[in-house]
PDB file of C-alpha atoms in Angstrom:
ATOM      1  CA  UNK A   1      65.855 152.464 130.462  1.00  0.00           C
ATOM      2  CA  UNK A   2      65.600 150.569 127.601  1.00  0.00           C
ATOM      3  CA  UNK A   3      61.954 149.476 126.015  1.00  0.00           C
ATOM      4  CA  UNK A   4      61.916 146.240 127.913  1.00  0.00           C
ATOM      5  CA  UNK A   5      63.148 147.648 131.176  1.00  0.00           C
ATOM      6  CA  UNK A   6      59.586 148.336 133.042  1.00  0.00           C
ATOM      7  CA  UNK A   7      61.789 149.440 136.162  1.00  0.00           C
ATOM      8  CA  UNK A   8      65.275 150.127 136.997  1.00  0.00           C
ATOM      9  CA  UNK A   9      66.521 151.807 140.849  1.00  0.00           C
ATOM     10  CA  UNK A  10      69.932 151.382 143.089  1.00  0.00           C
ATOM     11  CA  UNK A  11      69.024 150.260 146.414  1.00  0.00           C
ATOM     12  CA  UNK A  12      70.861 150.168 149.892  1.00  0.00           C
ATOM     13  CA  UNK A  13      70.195 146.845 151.990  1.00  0.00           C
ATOM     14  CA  UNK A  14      69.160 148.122 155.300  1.00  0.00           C
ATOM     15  CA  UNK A  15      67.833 144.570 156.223  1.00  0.00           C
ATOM     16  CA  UNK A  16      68.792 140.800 156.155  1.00  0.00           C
ATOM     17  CA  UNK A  17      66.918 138.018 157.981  1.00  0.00           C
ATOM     18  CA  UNK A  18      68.120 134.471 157.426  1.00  0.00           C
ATOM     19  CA  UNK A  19      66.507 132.693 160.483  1.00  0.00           C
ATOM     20  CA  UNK A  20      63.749 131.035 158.845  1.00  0.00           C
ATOM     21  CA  UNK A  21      65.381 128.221 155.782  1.00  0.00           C
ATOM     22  CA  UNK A  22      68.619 127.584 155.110  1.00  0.00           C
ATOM     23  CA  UNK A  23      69.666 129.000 151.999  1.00  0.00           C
ATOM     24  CA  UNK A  24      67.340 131.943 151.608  1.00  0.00           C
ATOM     25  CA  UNK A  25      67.424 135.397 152.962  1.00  0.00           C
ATOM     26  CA  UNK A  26      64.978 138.098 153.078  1.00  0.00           C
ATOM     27  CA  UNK A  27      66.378 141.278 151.993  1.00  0.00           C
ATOM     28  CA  UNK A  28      64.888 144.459 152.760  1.00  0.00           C
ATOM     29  CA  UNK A  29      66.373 147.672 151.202  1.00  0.00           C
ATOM     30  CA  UNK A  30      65.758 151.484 150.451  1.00  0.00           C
ATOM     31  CA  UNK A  31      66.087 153.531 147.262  1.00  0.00           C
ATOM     32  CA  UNK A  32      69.069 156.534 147.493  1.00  0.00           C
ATOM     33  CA  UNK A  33      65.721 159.128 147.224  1.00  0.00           C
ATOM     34  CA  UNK A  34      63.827 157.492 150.000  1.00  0.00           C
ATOM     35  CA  UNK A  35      60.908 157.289 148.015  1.00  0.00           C
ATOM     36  CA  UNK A  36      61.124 153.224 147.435  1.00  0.00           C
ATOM     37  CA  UNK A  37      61.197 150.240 149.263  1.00  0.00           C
ATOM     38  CA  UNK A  38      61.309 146.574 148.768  1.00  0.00           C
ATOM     39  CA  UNK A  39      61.736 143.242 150.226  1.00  0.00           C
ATOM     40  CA  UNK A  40      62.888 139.912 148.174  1.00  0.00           C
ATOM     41  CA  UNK A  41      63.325 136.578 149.155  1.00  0.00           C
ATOM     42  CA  UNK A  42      67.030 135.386 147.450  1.00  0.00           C
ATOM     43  CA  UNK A  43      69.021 132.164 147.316  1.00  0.00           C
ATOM     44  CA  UNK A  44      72.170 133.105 149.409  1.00  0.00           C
ATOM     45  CA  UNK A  45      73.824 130.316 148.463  1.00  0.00           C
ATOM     46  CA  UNK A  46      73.929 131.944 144.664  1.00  0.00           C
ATOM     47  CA  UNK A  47      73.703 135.445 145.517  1.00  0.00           C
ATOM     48  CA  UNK A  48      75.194 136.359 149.084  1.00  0.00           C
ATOM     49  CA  UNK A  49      74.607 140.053 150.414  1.00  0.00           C
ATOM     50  CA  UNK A  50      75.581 141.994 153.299  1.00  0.00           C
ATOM     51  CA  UNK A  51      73.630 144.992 154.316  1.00  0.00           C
ATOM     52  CA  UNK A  52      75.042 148.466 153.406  1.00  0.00           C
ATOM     53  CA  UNK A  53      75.948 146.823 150.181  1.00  0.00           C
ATOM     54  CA  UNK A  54      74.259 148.140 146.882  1.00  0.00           C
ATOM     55  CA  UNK A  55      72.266 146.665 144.569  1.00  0.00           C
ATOM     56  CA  UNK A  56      70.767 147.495 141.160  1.00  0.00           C
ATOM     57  CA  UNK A  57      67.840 146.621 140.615  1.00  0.00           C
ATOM     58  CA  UNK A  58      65.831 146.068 136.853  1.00  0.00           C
ATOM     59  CA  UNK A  59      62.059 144.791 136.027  1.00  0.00           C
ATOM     60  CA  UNK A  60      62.104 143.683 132.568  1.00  0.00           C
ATOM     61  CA  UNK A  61      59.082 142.245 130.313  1.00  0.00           C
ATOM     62  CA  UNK A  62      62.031 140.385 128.160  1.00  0.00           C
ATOM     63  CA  UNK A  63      65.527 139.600 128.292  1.00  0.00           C
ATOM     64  CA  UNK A  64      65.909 140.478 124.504  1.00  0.00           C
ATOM     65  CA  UNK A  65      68.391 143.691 124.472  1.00  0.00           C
ATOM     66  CA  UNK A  66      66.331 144.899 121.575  1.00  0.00           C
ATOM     67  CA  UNK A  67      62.972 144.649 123.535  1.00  0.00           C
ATOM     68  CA  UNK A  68      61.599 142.751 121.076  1.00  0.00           C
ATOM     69  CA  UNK A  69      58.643 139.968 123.131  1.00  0.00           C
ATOM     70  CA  UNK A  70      59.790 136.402 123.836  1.00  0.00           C
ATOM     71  CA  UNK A  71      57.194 135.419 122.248  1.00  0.00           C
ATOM     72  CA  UNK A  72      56.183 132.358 124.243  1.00  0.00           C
ATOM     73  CA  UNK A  73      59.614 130.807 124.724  1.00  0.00           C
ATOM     74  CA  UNK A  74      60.705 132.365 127.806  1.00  0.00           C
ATOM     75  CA  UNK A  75      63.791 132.131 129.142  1.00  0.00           C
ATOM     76  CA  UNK A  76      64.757 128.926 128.836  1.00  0.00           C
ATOM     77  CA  UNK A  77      64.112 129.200 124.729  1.00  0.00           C
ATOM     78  CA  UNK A  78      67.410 131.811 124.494  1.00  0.00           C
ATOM     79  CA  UNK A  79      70.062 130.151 122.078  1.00  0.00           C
ATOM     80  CA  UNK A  80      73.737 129.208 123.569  1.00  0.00           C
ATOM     81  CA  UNK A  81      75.754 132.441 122.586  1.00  0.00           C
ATOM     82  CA  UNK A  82      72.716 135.106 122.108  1.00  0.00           C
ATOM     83  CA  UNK A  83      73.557 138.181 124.224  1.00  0.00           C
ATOM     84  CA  UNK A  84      70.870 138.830 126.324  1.00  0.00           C
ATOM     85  CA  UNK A  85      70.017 140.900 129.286  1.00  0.00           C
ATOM     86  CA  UNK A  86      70.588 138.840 131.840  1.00  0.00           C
ATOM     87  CA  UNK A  87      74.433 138.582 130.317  1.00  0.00           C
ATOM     88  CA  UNK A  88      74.802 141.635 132.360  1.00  0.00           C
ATOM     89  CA  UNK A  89      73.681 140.845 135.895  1.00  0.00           C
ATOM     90  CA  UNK A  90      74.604 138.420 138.628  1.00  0.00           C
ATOM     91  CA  UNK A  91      71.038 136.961 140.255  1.00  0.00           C
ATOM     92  CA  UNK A  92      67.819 136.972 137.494  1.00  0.00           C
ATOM     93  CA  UNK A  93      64.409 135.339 138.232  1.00  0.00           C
ATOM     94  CA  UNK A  94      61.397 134.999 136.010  1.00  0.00           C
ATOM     95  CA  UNK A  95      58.146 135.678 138.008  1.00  0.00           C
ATOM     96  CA  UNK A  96      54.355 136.703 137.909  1.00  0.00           C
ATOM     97  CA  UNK A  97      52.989 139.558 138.890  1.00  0.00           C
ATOM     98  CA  UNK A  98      50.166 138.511 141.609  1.00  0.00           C
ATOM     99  CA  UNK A  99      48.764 141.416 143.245  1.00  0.00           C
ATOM    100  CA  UNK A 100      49.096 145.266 142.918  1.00  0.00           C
ATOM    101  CA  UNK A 101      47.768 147.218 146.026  1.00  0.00           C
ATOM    102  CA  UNK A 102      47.073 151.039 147.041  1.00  0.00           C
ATOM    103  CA  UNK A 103      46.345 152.148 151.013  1.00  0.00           C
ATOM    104  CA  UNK A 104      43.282 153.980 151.005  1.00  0.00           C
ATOM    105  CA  UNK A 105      43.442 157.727 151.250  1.00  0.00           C
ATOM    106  CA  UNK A 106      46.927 156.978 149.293  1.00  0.00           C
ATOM    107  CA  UNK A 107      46.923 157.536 146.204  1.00  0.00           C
ATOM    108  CA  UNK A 108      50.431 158.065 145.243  1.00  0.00           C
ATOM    109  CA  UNK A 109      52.112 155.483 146.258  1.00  0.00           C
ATOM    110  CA  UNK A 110      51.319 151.832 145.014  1.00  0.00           C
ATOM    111  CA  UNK A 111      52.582 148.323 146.541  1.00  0.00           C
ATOM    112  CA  UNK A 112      53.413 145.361 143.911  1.00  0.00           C
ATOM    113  CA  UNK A 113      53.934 141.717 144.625  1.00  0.00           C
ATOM    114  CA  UNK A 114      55.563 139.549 142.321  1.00  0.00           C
ATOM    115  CA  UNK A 115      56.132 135.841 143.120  1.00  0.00           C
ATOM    116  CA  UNK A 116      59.410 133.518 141.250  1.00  0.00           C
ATOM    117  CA  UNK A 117      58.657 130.374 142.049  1.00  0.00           C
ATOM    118  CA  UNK A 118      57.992 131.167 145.582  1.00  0.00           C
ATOM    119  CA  UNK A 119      60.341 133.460 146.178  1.00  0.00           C
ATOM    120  CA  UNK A 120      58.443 136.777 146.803  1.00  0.00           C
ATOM    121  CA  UNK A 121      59.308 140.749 146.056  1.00  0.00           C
ATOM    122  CA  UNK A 122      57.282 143.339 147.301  1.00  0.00           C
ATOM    123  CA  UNK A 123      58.430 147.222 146.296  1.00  0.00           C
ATOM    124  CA  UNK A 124      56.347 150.070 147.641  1.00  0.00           C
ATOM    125  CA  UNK A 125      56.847 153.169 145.943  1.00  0.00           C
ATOM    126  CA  UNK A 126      55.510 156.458 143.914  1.00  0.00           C
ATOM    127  CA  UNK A 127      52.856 155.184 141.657  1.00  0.00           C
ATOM    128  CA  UNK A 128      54.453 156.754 138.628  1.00  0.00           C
ATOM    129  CA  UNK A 129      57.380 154.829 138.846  1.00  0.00           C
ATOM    130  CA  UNK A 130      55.600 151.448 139.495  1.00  0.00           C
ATOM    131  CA  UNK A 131      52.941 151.684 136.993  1.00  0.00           C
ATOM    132  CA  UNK A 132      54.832 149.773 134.183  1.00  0.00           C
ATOM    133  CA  UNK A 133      54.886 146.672 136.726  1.00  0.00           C
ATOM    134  CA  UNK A 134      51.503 146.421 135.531  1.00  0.00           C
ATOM    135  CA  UNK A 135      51.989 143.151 132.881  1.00  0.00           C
ATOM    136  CA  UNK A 136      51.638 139.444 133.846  1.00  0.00           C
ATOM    137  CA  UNK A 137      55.192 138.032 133.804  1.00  0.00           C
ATOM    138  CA  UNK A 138      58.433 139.817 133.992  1.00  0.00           C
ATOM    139  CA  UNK A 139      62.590 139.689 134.989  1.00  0.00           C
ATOM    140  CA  UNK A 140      64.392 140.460 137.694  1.00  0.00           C
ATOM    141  CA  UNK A 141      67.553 141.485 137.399  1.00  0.00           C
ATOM    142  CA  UNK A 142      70.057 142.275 140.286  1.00  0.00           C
ATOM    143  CA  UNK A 143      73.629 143.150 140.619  1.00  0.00           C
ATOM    144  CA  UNK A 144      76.158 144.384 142.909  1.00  0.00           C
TER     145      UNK A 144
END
């Protein structure tokens, strides 16, 4: 992982439920050690997914390659023809971090939320891998 990439696993879809809008699906999916588990609300219509597929998954503070900050200017302030990140992956979302939770009497595992514009992630996992997701805004990154 590079300095920007706060999180980075491969993940199995075990889960899709579409029933409740029209062009979003709520994926749920396992890491290959077990250990991790999320569920994210995607646009189908831009990203469509079939469970058993795999996906990779990155949480990144920046989309610079470098890992230098954005410095304010977010996403949309990234000049036609810089390589970026996101260059290299099929669905990306900018979101907020919103709410970081541990089960009592649990102390080694840790649950995140992270909201993009309404559509939610949640990963549960060991707490040393999640503990990076500890920032205000960050990247998602997915691919196939």
């Amino acid at each position: 992982m590079g300095d920007s990439q706060l999180y980075s696993d491969t993940f199995t879809l075990t889960e899709i439920n579409d029933q409740k809008y029209d062009r979003v699906s709520r994926l749920k999916g396992n890491n290959e050690n077990g250990d991790t588990e999320f569920t994210l609300d995607v646009n189908t219509e831009l990203f469509p997914c079939s469970t058993g597929e795999h996906l990779s998954l990155v949480i990144a503070s920046t989309l610079s390659l470098d890992g230098t900050k954005d410095d304010g200017k977010g996403w949309r302030g990234v000049g036609r023809g810089e390589t970026t990140l996101a260059d290299e992956y099929e669905y990306v979302c900018h979101g907020k971090v919103y709410r970081h939770q541990f089960d009592e009497g649990d102390d080694e595992n840790i649950k995140v939320y992270i909201s993009f514009g309404g559509l939610l992630l949640y990963i549960q996992g060991p707490y040393r891998k999640l503990t990076p997701l500890r920032v205000d805004y960050v990247y998602l990154l997915i691919k196939k």
